[in-house]
CSV table of C-alpha atoms in Angstrom, one decimal:
chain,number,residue,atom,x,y,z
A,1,UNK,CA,57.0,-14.0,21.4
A,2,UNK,CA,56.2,-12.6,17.5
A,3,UNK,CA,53.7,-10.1,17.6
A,4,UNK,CA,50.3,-11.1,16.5
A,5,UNK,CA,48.9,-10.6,13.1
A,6,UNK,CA,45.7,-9.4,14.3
A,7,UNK,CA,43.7,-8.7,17.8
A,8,UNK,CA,40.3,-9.8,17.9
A,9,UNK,CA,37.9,-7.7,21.0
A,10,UNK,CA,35.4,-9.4,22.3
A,11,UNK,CA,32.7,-7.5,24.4
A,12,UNK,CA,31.0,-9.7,26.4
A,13,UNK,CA,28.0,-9.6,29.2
A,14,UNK,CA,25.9,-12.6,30.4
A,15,UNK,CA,26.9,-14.0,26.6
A,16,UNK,CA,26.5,-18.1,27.0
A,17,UNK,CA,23.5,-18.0,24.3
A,18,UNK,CA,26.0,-16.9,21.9
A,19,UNK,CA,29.6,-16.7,22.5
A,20,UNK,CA,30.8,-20.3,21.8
A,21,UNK,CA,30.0,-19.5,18.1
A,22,UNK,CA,31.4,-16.1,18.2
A,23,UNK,CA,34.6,-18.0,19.4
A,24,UNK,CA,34.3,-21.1,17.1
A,25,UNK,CA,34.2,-19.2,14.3
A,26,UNK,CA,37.9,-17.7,15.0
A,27,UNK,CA,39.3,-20.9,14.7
A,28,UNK,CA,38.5,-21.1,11.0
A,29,UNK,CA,39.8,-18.0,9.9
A,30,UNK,CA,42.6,-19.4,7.5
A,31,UNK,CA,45.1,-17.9,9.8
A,32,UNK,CA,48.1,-20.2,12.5
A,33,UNK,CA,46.1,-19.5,15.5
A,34,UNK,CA,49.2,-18.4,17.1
A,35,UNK,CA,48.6,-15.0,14.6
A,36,UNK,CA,45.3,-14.7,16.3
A,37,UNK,CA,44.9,-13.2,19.7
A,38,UNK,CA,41.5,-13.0,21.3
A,39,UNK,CA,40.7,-10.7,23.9
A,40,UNK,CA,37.1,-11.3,25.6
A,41,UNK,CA,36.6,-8.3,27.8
A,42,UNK,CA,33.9,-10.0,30.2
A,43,UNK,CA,31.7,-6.3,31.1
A,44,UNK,CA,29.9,-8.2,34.4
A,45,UNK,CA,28.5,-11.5,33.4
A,46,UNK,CA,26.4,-13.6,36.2
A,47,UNK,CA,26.1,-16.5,33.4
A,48,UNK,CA,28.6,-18.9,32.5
A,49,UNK,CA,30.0,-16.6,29.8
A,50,UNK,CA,33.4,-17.0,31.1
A,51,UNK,CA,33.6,-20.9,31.7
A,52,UNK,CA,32.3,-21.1,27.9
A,53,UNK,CA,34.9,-19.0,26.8
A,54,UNK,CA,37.7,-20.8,29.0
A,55,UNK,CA,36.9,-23.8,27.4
A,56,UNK,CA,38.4,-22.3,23.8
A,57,UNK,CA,42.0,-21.7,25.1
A,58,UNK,CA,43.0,-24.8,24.0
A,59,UNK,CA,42.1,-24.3,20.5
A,60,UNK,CA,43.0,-20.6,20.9
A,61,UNK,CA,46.2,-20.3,22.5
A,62,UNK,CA,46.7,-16.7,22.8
A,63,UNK,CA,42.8,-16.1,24.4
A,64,UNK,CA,43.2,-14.1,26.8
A,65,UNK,CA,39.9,-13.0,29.3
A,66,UNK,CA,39.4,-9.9,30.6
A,67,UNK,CA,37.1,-9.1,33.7
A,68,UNK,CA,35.6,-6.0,34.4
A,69,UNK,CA,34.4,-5.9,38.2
A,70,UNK,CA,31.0,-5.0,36.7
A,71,UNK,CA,29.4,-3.8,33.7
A,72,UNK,CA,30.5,-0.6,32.0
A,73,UNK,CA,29.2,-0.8,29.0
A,74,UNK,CA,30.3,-2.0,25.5
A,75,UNK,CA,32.3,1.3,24.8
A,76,UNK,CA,34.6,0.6,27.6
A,77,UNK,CA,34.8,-3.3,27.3
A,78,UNK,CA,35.8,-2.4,23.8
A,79,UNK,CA,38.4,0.1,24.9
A,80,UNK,CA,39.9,-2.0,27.8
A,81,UNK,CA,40.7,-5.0,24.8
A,82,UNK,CA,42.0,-2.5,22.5
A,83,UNK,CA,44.7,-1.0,25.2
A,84,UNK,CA,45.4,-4.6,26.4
A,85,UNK,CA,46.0,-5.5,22.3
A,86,UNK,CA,49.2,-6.3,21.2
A,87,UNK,CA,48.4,-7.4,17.3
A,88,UNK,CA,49.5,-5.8,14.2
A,89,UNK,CA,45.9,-5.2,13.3
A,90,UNK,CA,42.9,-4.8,15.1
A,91,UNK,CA,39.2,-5.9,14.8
A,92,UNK,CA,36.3,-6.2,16.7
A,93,UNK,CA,32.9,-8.4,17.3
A,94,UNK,CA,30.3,-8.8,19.1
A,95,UNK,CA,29.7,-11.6,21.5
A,96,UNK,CA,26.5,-12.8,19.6
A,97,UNK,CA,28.0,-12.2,16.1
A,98,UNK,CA,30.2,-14.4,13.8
A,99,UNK,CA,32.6,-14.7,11.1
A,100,UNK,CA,32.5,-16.9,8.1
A,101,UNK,CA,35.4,-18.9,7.0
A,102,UNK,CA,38.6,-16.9,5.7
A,103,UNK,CA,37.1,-13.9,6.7
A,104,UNK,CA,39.8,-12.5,9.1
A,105,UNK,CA,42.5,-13.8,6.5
A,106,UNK,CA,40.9,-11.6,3.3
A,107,UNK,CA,41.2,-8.8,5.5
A,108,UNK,CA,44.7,-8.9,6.9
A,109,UNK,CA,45.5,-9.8,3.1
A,110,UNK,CA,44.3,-6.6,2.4
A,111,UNK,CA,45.7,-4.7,5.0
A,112,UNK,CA,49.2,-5.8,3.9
A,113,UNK,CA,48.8,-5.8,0.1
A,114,UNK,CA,47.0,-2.1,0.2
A,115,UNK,CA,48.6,-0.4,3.6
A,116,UNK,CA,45.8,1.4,4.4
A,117,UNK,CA,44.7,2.6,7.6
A,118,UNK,CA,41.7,0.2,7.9
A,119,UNK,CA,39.5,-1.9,5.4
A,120,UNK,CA,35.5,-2.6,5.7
A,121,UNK,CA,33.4,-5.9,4.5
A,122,UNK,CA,30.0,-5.9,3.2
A,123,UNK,CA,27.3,-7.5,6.2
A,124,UNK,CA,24.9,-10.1,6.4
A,125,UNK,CA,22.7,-9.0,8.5
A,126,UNK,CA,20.8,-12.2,10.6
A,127,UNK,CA,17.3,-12.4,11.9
A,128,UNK,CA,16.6,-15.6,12.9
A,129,UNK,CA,16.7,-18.2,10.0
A,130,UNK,CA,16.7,-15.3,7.6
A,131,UNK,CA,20.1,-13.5,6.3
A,132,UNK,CA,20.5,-10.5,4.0
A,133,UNK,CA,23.4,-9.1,3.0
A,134,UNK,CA,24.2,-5.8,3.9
A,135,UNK,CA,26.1,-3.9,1.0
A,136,UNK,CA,29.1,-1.5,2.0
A,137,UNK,CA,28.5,1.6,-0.6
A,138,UNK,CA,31.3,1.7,-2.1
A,139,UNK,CA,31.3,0.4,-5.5
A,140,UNK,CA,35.2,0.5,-5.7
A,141,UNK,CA,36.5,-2.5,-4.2
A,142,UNK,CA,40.3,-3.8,-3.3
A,143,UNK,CA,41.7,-0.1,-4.0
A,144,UNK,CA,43.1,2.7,-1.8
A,145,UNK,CA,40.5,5.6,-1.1
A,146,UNK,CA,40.7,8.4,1.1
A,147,UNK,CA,38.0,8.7,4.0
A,148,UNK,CA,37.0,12.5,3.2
A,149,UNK,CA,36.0,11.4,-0.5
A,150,UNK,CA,33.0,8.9,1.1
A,151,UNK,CA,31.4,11.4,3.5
A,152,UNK,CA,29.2,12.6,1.4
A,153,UNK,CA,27.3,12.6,-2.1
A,154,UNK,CA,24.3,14.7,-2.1
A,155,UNK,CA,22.4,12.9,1.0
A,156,UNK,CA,22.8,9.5,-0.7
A,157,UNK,CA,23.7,6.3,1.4
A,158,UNK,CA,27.3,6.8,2.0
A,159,UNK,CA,30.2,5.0,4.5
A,160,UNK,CA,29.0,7.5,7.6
A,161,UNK,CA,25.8,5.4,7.0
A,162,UNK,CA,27.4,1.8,7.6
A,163,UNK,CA,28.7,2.1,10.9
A,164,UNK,CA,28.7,-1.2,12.4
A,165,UNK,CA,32.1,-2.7,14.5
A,166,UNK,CA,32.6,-6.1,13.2
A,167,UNK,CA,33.4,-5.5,9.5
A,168,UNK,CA,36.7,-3.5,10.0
A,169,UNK,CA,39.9,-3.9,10.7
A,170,UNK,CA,42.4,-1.3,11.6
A,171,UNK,CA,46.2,-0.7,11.5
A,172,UNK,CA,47.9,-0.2,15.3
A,173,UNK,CA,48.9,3.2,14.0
A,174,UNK,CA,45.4,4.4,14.6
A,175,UNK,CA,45.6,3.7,18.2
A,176,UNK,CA,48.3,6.4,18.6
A,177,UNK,CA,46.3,9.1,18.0
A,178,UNK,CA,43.0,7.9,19.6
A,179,UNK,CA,40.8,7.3,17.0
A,180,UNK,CA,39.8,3.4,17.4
A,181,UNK,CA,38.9,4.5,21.4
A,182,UNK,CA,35.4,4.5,21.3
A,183,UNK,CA,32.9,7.5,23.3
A,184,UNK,CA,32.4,5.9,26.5
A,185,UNK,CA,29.8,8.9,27.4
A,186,UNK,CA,27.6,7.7,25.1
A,187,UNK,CA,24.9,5.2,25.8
A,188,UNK,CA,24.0,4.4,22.7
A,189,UNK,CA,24.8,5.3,19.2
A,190,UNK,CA,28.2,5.3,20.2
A,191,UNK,CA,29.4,3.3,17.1
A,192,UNK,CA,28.1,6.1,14.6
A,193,UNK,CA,29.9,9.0,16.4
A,194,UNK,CA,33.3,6.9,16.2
A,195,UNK,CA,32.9,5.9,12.7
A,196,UNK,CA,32.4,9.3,12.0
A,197,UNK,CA,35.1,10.4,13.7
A,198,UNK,CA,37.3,7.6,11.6
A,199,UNK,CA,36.2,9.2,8.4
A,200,UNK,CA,36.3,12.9,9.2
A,201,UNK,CA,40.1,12.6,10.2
A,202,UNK,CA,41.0,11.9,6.6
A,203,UNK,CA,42.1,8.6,6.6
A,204,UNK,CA,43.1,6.1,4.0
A,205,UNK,CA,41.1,2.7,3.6
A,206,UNK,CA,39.8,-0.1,1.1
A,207,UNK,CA,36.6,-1.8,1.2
A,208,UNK,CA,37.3,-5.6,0.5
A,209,UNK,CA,34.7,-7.9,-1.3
A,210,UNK,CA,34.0,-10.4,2.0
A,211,UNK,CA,30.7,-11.4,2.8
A,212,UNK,CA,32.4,-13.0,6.1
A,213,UNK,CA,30.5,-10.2,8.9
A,214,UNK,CA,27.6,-12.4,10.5
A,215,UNK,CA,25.9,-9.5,12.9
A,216,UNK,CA,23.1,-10.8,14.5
A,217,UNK,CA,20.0,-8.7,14.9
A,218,UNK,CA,16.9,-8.7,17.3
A,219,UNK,CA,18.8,-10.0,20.1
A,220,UNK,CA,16.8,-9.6,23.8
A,221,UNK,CA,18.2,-7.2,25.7
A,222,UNK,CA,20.2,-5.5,22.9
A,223,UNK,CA,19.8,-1.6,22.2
A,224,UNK,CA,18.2,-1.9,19.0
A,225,UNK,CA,15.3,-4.5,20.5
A,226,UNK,CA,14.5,-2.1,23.4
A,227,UNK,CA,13.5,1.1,24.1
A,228,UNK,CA,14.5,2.9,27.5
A,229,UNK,CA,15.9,5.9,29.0
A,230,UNK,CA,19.3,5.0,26.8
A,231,UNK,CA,18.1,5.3,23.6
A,232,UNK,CA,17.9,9.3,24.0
A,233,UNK,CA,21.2,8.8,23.8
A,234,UNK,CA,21.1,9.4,19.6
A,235,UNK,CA,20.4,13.4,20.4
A,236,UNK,CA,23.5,13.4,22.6
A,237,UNK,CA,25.5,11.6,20.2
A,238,UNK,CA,24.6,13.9,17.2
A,239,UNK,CA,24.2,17.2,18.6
A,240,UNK,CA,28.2,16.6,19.8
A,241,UNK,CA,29.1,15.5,16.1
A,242,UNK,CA,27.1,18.8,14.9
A,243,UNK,CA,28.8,21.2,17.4
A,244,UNK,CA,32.5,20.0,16.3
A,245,UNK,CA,31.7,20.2,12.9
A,246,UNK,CA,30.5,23.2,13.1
A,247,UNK,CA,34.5,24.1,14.7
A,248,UNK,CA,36.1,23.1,12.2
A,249,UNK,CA,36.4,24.3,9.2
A,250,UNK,CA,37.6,21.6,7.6
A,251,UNK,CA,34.9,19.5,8.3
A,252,UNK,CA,32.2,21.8,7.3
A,253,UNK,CA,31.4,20.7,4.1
A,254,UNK,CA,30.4,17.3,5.7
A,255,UNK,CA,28.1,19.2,8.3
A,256,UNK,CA,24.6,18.6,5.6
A,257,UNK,CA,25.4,15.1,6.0
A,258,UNK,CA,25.6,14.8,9.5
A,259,UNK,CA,22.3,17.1,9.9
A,260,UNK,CA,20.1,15.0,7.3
A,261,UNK,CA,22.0,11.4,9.7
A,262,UNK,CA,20.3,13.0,12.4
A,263,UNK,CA,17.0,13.7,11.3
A,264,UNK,CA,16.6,10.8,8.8
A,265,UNK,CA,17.3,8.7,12.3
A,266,UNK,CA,15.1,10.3,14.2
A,267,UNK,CA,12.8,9.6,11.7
A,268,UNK,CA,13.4,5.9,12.2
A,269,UNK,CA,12.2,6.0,15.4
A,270,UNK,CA,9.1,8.0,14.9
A,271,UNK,CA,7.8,5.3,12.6
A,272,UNK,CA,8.3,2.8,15.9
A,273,UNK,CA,7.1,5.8,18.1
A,274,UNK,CA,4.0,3.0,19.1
A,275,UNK,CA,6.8,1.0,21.2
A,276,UNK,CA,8.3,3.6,22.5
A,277,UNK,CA,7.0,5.4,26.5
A,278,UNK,CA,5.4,8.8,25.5
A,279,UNK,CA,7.8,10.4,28.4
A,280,UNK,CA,10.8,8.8,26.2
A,281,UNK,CA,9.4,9.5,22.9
A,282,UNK,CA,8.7,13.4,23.8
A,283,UNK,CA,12.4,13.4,25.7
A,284,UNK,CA,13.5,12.8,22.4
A,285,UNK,CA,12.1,14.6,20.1
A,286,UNK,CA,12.4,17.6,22.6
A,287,UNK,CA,16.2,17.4,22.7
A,288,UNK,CA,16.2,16.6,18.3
A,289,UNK,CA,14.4,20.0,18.1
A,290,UNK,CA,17.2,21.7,19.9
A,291,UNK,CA,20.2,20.2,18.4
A,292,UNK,CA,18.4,21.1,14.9
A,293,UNK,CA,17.5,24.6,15.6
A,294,UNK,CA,21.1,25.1,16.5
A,295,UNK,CA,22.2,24.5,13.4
A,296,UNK,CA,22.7,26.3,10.8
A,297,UNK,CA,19.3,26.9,9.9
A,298,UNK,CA,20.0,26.6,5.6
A,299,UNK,CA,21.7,23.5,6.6
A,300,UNK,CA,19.0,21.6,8.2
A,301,UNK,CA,16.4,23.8,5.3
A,302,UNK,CA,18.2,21.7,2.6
A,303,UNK,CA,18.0,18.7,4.5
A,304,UNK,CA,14.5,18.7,4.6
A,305,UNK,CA,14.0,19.8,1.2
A,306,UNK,CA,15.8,16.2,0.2
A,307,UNK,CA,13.2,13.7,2.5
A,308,UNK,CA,10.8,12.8,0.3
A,309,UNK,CA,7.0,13.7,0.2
A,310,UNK,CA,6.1,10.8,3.0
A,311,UNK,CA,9.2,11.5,5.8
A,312,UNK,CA,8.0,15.4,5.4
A,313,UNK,CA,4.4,14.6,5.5
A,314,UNK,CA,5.7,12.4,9.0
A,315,UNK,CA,7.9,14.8,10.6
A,316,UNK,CA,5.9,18.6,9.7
A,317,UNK,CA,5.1,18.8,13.5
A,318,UNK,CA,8.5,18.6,13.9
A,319,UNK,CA,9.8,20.6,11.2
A,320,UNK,CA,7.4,23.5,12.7
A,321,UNK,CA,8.7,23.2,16.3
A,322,UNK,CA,12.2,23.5,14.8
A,323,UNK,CA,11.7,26.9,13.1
A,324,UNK,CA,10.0,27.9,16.1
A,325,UNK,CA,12.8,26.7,18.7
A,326,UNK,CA,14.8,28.8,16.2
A,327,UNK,CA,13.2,32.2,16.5
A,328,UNK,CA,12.8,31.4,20.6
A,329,UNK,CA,16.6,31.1,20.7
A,330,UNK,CA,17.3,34.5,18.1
């Protein structure tokens, strides 16, 4: 059998709300179907996730469906497609998230025409009846460019800031050396440690003008609409980018940015801190404090010196535990 053109991974837990869009919007991609395999990595459903998807093989003749015996968690649904893959590309969605028409085919024309390593879409983000669109920052489109180049600028909004799943594609090659497995000891935030990972190992890609992404947000149950014991997982997440930046020198240059990601995340929460449990809330700022005061203490000086007057004014109680977790640790 020729090789696919492209592997779609599908994630999917207790998924019927959503996934019969997710998997009707394949079959308009402007691709033969038989260039389209779909792997829906089903992480533990009790719903009728996997009749629903069943139903599409029909119309998607190389669907293949994946069961975990129970959940393990989006990281390792995603890895378990991507090692069961067998396309020339590889992409990945959400089971609540959509393309638009052509969307898949703009982006293996890219991959071919440009022979990069992996290309990226703009997003529209989706809450409800309202959709915005969601910018990659890159102003250069349909062209070459090397990962290390859109780390960083200053502590501007750069790539490392855009780290969402289903706006990429990548070429099989990267699945040699690791790099599209994603953390599976993370619990959440996973998907900014592996983007970060992609563009620190120096890789070529194109961002492509496609405004085909449809990422749903504010979904119950999702990471981003709850707080719980998982979402300390952002401390553990950074603090491991921070440490192997900080061994390599190669990547030190980039280590401002990942300091001011960090904080200017953390941040993020602090302004929802109402929402959150004051034993999860004080969990992590504690562990925040520590990953900051052991860094480079310039570093995360001229971090703070670029938030503006109203983050600073937010986070001073923090700032002051940091210098003072510093001098505890001297």
């Amino acid at each position: 059998m020729p090789q696919p053109t492209v592997s779609v991974v599908i994630p999917a837990k207790d998924a019927e709300a959503y996934i019969s869009e997710t998997l009707e919007s394949v079959t308009y991609q402007d691709l033969p179907v038989t260039d389209i395999e779909v792997l829906v990595i089903d992480d533990g459903s009790t719903d009728a996730t996997v009749r629903i998807a069943e139903s599409f093989t029909s119309r998607l003749p190389l669907l293949r469906i994946i069961s975990n015996p129970g959940p393990r968690g989006p990281s390792a649904a995603r890895n378990t497609g991507l090692e069961a893959s067998t396309g020339q590309f590889i992409t990945f969605i959400d089971s609540d998230d959509w393309y638009g028409r052509g969307h898949l085919r703009r982006l293996t024309s890219a991959m071919h025409a440009l022979d990069v390593d992996f290309v990226r879409s703009d997003v529209v983000q989706v809450n409800g009846k309202i959709r915005v669109l969601d910018s990659a920052p890159v102003s250069r489109r349909g062209v070459r460019l090397k990962t290390h180049d859109f780390i960083s600028h200053h502590f501007e909004r750069t790539m490392v800031d855009f780290p969402l799943t289903i706006n990429g594609m990548y070429s099989r090659r990267l699945t040699e050396s690791g790099l599209l497995s994603f953390p599976e000891q993370f619990i959440t935030a996973e998907d900014r440690y592996w983007n970060w990972k992609l563009f620190l190992a120096d890789l070529t890609f194109a961002v492509v003008d496609s405004q085909g992404s449809f990422y749903r947000r504010a979904v119950a149950g999702s990471l981003t609409a709850v707080y719980d014991e998982r979402q300390l997982g952002i401390a553990h997440v950074f603090d491991t980018l921070l440490r192997e930046i900080e061994g390599n020198p190669d990547y030190l240059p980039f280590l401002p940015k990942a300091a001011h990601n960090m904080l200017a995340l953390y941040h993020w929460h602090w302004k929802r801190k109402d929402e959150i449990p004051p034993p999860l809330f004080q969990s992590m700022t504690d562990s925040i404090v520590k990953s900051a005061a052991h860094t480079d203490p310039a570093v995360v000086d001229a971090v703070w010196e670029s938030f503006n007057d109203a983050r600073r004014k937010d986070l001073h109680r923090v700032h002051r535990r940091i210098a003072a977790e510093r001098t505890t640790a001297s």
